[in-house]
Short mmCIF file of C-alpha atoms in Angstrom, two decimals:
data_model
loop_
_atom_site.label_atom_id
_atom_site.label_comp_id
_atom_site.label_asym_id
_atom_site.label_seq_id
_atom_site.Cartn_x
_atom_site.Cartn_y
_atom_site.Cartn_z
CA UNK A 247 139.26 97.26 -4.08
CA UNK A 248 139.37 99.58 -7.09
CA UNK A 249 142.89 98.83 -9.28
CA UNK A 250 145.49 100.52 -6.80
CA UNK A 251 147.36 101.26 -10.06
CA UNK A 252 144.65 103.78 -10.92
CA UNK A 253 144.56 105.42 -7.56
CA UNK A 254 148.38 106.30 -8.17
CA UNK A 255 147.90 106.99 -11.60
CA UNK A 256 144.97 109.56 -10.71
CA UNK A 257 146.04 112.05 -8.07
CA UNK A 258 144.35 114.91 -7.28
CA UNK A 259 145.80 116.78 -4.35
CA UNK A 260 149.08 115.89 -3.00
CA UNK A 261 152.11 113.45 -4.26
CA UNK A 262 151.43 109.34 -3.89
CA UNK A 263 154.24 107.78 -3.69
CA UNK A 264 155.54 109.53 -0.08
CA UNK A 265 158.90 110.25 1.51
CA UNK A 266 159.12 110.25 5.05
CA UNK A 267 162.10 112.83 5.12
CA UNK A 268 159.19 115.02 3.62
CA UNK A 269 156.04 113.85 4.65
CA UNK A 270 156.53 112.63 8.56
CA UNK A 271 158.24 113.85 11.49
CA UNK A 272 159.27 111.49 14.81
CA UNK A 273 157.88 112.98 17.82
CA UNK A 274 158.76 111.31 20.80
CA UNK A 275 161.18 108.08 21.10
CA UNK A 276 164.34 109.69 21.87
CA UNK A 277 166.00 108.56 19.22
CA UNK A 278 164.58 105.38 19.10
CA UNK A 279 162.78 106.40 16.11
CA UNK A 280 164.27 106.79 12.57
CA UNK A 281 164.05 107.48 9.15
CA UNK A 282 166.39 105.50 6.94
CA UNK A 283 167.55 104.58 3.52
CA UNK A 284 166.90 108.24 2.19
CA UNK A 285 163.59 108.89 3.37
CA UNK A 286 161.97 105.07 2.24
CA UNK A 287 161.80 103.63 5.71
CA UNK A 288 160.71 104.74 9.24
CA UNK A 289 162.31 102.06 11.96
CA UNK A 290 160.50 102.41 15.45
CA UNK A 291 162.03 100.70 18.57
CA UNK A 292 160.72 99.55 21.95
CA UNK A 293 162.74 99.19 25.31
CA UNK A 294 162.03 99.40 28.87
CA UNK A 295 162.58 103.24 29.33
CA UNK A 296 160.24 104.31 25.99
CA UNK A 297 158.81 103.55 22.99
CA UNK A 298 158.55 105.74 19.77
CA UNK A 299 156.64 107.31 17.11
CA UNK A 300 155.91 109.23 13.91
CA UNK A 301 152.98 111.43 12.42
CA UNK A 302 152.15 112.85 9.36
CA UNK A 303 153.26 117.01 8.69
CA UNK A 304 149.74 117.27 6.76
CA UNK A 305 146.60 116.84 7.92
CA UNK A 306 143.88 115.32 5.90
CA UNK A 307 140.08 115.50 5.47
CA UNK A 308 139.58 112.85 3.86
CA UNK A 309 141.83 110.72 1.45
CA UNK A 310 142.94 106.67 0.68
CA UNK A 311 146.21 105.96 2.67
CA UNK A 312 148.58 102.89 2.25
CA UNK A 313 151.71 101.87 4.77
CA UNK A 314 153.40 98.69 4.34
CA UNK A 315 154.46 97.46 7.77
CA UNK A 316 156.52 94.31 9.04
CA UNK A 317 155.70 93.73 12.41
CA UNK A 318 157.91 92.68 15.97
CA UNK A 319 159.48 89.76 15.00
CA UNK A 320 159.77 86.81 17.31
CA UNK A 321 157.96 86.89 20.80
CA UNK A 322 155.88 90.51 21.08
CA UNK A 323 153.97 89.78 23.75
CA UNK A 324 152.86 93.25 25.57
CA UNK A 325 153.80 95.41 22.40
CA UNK A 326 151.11 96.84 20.14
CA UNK A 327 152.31 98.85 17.04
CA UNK A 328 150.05 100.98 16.08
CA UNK A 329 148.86 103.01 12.47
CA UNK A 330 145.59 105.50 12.71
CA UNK A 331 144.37 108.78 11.58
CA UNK A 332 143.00 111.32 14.75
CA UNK A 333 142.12 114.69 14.97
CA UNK A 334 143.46 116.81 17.66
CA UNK A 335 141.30 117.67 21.03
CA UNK A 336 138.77 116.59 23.21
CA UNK A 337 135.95 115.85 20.92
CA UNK A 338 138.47 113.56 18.19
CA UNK A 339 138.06 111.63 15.31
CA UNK A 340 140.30 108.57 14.75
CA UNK A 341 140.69 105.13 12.52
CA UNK A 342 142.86 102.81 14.19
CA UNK A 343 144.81 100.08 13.27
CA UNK A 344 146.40 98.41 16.57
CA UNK A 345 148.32 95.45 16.24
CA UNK A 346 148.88 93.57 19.48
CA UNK A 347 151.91 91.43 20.10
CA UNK A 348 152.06 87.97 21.24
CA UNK A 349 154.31 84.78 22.32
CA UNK A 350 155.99 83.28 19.73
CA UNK A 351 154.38 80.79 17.44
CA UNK A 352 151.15 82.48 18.58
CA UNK A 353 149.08 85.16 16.22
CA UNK A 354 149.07 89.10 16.17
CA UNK A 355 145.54 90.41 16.80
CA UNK A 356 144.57 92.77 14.84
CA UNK A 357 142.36 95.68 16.78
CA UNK A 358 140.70 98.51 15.34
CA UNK A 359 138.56 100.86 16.02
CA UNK A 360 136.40 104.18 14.79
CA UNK A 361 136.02 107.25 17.06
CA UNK A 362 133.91 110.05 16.17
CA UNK A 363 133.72 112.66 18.41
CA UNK A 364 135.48 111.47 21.24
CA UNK A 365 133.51 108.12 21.35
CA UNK A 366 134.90 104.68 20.08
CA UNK A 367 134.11 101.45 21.57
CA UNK A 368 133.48 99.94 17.92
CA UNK A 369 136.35 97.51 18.18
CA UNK A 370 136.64 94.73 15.64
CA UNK A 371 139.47 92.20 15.70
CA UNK A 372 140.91 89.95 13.56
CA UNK A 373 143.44 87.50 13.51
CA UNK A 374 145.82 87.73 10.36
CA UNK A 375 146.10 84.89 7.47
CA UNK A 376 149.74 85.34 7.55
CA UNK A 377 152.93 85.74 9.43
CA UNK A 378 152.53 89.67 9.74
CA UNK A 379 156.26 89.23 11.02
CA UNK A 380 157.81 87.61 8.64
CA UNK A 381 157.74 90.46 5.79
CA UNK A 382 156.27 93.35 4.40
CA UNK A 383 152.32 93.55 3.85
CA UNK A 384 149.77 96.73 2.75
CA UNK A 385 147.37 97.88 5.42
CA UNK A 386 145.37 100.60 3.76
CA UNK A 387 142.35 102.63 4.84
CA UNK A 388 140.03 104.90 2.77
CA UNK A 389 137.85 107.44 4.40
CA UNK A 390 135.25 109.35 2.13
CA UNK A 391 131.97 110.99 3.13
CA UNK A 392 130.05 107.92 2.42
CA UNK A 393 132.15 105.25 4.92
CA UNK A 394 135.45 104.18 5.52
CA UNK A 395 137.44 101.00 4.41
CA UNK A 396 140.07 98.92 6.10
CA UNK A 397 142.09 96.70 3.74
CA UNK A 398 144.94 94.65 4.25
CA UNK A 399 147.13 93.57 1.31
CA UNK A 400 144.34 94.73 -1.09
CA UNK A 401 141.24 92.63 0.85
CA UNK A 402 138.88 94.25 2.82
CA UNK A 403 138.10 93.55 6.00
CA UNK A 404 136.09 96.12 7.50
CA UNK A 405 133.83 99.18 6.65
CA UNK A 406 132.00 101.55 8.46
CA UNK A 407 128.93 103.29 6.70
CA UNK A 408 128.09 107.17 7.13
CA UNK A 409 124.90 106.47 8.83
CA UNK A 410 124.49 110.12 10.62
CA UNK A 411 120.97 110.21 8.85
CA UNK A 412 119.98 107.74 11.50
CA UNK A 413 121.66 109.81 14.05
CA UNK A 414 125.07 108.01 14.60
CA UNK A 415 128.21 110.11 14.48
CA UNK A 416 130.60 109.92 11.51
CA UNK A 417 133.96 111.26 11.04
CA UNK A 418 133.40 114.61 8.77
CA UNK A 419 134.61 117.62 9.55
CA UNK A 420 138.27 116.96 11.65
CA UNK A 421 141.32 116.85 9.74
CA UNK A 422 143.25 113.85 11.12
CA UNK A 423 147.15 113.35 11.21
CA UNK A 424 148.43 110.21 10.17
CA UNK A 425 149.95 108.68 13.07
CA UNK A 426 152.43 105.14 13.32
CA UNK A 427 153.67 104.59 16.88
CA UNK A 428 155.32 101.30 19.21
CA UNK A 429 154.80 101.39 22.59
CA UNK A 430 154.38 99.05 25.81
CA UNK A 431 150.91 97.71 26.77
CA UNK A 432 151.22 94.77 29.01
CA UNK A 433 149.22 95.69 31.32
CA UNK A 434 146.16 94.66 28.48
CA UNK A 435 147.29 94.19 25.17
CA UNK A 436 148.55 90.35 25.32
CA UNK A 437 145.24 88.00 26.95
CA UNK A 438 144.18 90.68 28.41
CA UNK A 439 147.67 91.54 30.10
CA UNK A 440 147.75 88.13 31.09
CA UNK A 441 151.48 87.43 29.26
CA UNK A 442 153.43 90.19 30.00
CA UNK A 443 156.69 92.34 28.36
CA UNK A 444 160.09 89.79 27.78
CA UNK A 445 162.43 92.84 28.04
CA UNK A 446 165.10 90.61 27.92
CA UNK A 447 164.15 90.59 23.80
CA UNK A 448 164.10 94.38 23.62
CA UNK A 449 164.80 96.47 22.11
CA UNK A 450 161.61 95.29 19.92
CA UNK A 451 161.43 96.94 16.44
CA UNK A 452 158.49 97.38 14.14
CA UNK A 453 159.18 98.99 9.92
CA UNK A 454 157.37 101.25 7.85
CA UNK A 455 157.66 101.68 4.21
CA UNK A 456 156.22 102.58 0.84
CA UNK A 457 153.76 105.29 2.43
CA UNK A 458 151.21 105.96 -0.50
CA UNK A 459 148.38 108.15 -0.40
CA UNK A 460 145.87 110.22 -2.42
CA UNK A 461 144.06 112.54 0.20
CA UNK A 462 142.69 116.35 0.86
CA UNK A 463 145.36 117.92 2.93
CA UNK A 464 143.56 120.49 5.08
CA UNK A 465 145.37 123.79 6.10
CA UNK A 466 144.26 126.92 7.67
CA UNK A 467 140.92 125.66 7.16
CA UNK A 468 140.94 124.93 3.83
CA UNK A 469 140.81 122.01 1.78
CA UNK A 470 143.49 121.44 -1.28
CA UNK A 471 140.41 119.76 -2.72
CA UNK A 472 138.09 122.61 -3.09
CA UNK A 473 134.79 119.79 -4.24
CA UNK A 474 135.29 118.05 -0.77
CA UNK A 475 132.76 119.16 1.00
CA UNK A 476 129.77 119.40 -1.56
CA UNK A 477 130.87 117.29 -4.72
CA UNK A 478 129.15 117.23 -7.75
CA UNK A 479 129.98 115.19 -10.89
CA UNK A 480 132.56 112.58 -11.27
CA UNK A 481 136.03 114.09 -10.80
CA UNK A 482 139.63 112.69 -12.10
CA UNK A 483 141.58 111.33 -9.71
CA UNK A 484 138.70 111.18 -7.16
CA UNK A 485 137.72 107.33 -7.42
CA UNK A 486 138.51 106.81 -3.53
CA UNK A 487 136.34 109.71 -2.55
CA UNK A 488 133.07 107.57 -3.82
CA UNK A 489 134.52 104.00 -2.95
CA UNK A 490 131.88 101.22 -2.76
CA UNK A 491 132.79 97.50 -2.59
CA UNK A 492 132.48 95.64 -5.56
CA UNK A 493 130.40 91.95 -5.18
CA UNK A 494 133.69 90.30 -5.21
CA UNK A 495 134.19 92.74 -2.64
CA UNK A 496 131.97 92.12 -0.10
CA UNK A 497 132.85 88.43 -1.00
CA UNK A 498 136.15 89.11 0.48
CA UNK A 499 135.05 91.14 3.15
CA UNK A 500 132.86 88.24 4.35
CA UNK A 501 135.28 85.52 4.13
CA UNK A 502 137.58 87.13 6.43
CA UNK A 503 135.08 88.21 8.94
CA UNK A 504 133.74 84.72 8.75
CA UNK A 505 137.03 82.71 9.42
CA UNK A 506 139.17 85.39 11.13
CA UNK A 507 137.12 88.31 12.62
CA UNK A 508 137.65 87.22 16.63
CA UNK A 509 135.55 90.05 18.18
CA UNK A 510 133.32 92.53 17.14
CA UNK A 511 131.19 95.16 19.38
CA UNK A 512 128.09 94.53 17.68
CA UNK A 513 127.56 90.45 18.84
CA UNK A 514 128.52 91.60 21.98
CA UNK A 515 125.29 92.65 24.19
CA UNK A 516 126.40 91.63 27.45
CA UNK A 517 129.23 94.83 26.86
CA UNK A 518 125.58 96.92 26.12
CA UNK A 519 123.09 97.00 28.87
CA UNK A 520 121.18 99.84 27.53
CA UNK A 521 121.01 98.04 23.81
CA UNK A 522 123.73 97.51 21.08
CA UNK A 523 124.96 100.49 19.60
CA UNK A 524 122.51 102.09 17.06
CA UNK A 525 124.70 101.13 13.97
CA UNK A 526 124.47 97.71 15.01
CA UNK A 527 120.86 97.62 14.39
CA UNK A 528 120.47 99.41 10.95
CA UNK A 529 120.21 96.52 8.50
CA UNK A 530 122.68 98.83 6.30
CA UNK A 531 125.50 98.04 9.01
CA UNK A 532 127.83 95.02 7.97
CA UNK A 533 128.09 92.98 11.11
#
C-alpha cells in the first residue's frame, strides 16, 4: 500500500483524521451503542434482547477508509461484528468486512464480500495472523473506479478489478454509507451455526477507533470531488483514486491468500452449476 502518511498528508475532499461525535450517528442498539472519550471511540454491545450499530452521516462515492477495531474478546461464538460500505435500496452496492466469532482459543474468520447491484455471492474468507482480540488493528478498504482493495494492518488481502468491460457489474454510481454494526448470528455464523450464542458471556462488546478517511462525499447528487466521474491528469491528494498494487504488493497479497485465505467463491464450482462466475474466468481476476 501507498505510504498511509501521504494519504493523510494529501486530502482532497473531507477531513482524515475523523470524530465520531461528527462524523457517525448510532442507529439502533438502544443504548447499547456509544461514543466515548470525546468523540475517539464508538463501543458496540451485544445481549440477548439486541445488538447495536453505527453509520456514517456522509455518503461517499468513492474514497480510501481506515477503522481500527478490537474485536469480542474471549469466547464469540455466534457474534459477527461487522464494517462495510452499502448504498441504500433494492438494487445496492456494498464492501463488507464480517468478522465471525468463535470459541475461545479458536480463530475469527474473516468474511467479505462485494455486491453490486443487489448481487454478492463473492465471499472470500480468511483466517487472521493474529489475535484480532487481543488489541487494536487497521482494516482499511479503498474503492476507486478501477477496483477496490481490502487491507488489514497495511497488507492486502483482497482486490476486486472493475471488469464491467467484460460485462460484470462494478460498484460506480451508488454513494455508500459507512456502516460498523454487532449483532447475533448463531443460527450460521459459528461452523455453520453449529456452536451457538454463550449468553451467559454477554453482554459481548466489540471497539472502534481512529476512523481515517480521504473520500468523495456525495450530496444532493453531487460529488465534493467535482473530477470523480471523468478524471483527467494526476490530481493532489488523489493517490487512492488510481491505487494499483505495487510488486511487493501483490507479494503480500499472495502470501496471505496462500496460507490464510479459507474460502473463496471462485474454487468453488460445485456452489456454480451454470459455470463460475464470469470474473472468475478473466485471467485479469486474482483468484
Amino acid at each position: 500500500m501507498k505510504n498511509i502518511g501521504l494519504l493523510l498528508a494529501t486530502l482532497v475532499a473531507v477531513p482524515v483524521l475523523g470524530n465520531f461525535n461528527q462524523d457517525v450517528s448510532v442507529t439502533w442498539g438502544d443504548g447499547r451503542g456509544q461514543i466515548l472519550n470525546n468523540g475517539q471511540l464508538v463501543a458496540l454491545s451485544l445481549d440477548r434482547t439486541s445488538g447495536s450499530g453505527f453509520q456514517s452521516n456522509n455518503q461517499f462515492l468513492y474514497g480510501w477508509f481506515q477503522m481500527q477495531i478490537k474485536l469480542v474478546p474471549r469466547n464469540s461464538a455466534g457474534t459477527v461484528t461487522a464494517y462495510y460500505l452499502k448504498s441504500d435500496g433494492s438494487t445496492w452496492d456494498e464492501i463488507d468486512l464480517e468478522f465471525l466469532g468463535n470459541a475461545t482459543g479458536e480463530p475469527y474468520v474473516l468474511h467479505t464480500n462485494i455486491f453490486s447491484q443487489g448481487k454478492g455471492n463473492r465471499e472470500q474468507q480468511f483466517y487472521l495472523w493474529f489475535d484480532p482480540r487481543a488489541d487494536f488493528h487497521n482494516y482499511s478498504v479503498i474503492w476507486n473506479p478501477s477496483q477496490i482493495f481490502i487491507y488489514v494492518d497495511g497488507t492486502p488481502i483482497r482486490e476486486y478489478k472493475n471488469l464491467e468491460g467484460a460485462g460484470v457489474p462494478y460498484p460506480k454510481s451508488q454513494a455508500m454509507r459507512l456502516y460498523g454494526t454487532l449483532w447475533d448470528a448463531e443460527d450460521w455464523a459459528t461452523r455453520g451455526g453449529l456452536v451457538k450464542t454463550d449468553w451467559s458471556q454477554a453482554p459481548f462488546t466489540a471497539s472502534f477507533r481512529n476512523f481515517n478517511y480521504s473520500a468523495c462525499v456525495w450530496n444532493k447528487g453531487a460529488s465534493s470531488c467535482p473530477w470523480s466521474v471523468s478524471p483527467t491528469g494526476t490530481r493532489t491528494g488523489t493517490s487512492w483514486y488510481t491505487q494499483q498494487l505495487s510488486t511487493e504488493g501483490k507479494n503480500r497479497m499472495k502470501w496471505v491468500q496462500q496460507n490464510y485465505m479459507i474460502y473463496n467463491y471462485c474454487n468453488d464450482p460445485k456452489r456454480f452449476p451454470q459455470g463460475l462466475p464470469l470474473e472468475c474466468t478473466l485471467s485479469s481476476n486474482p483468484s
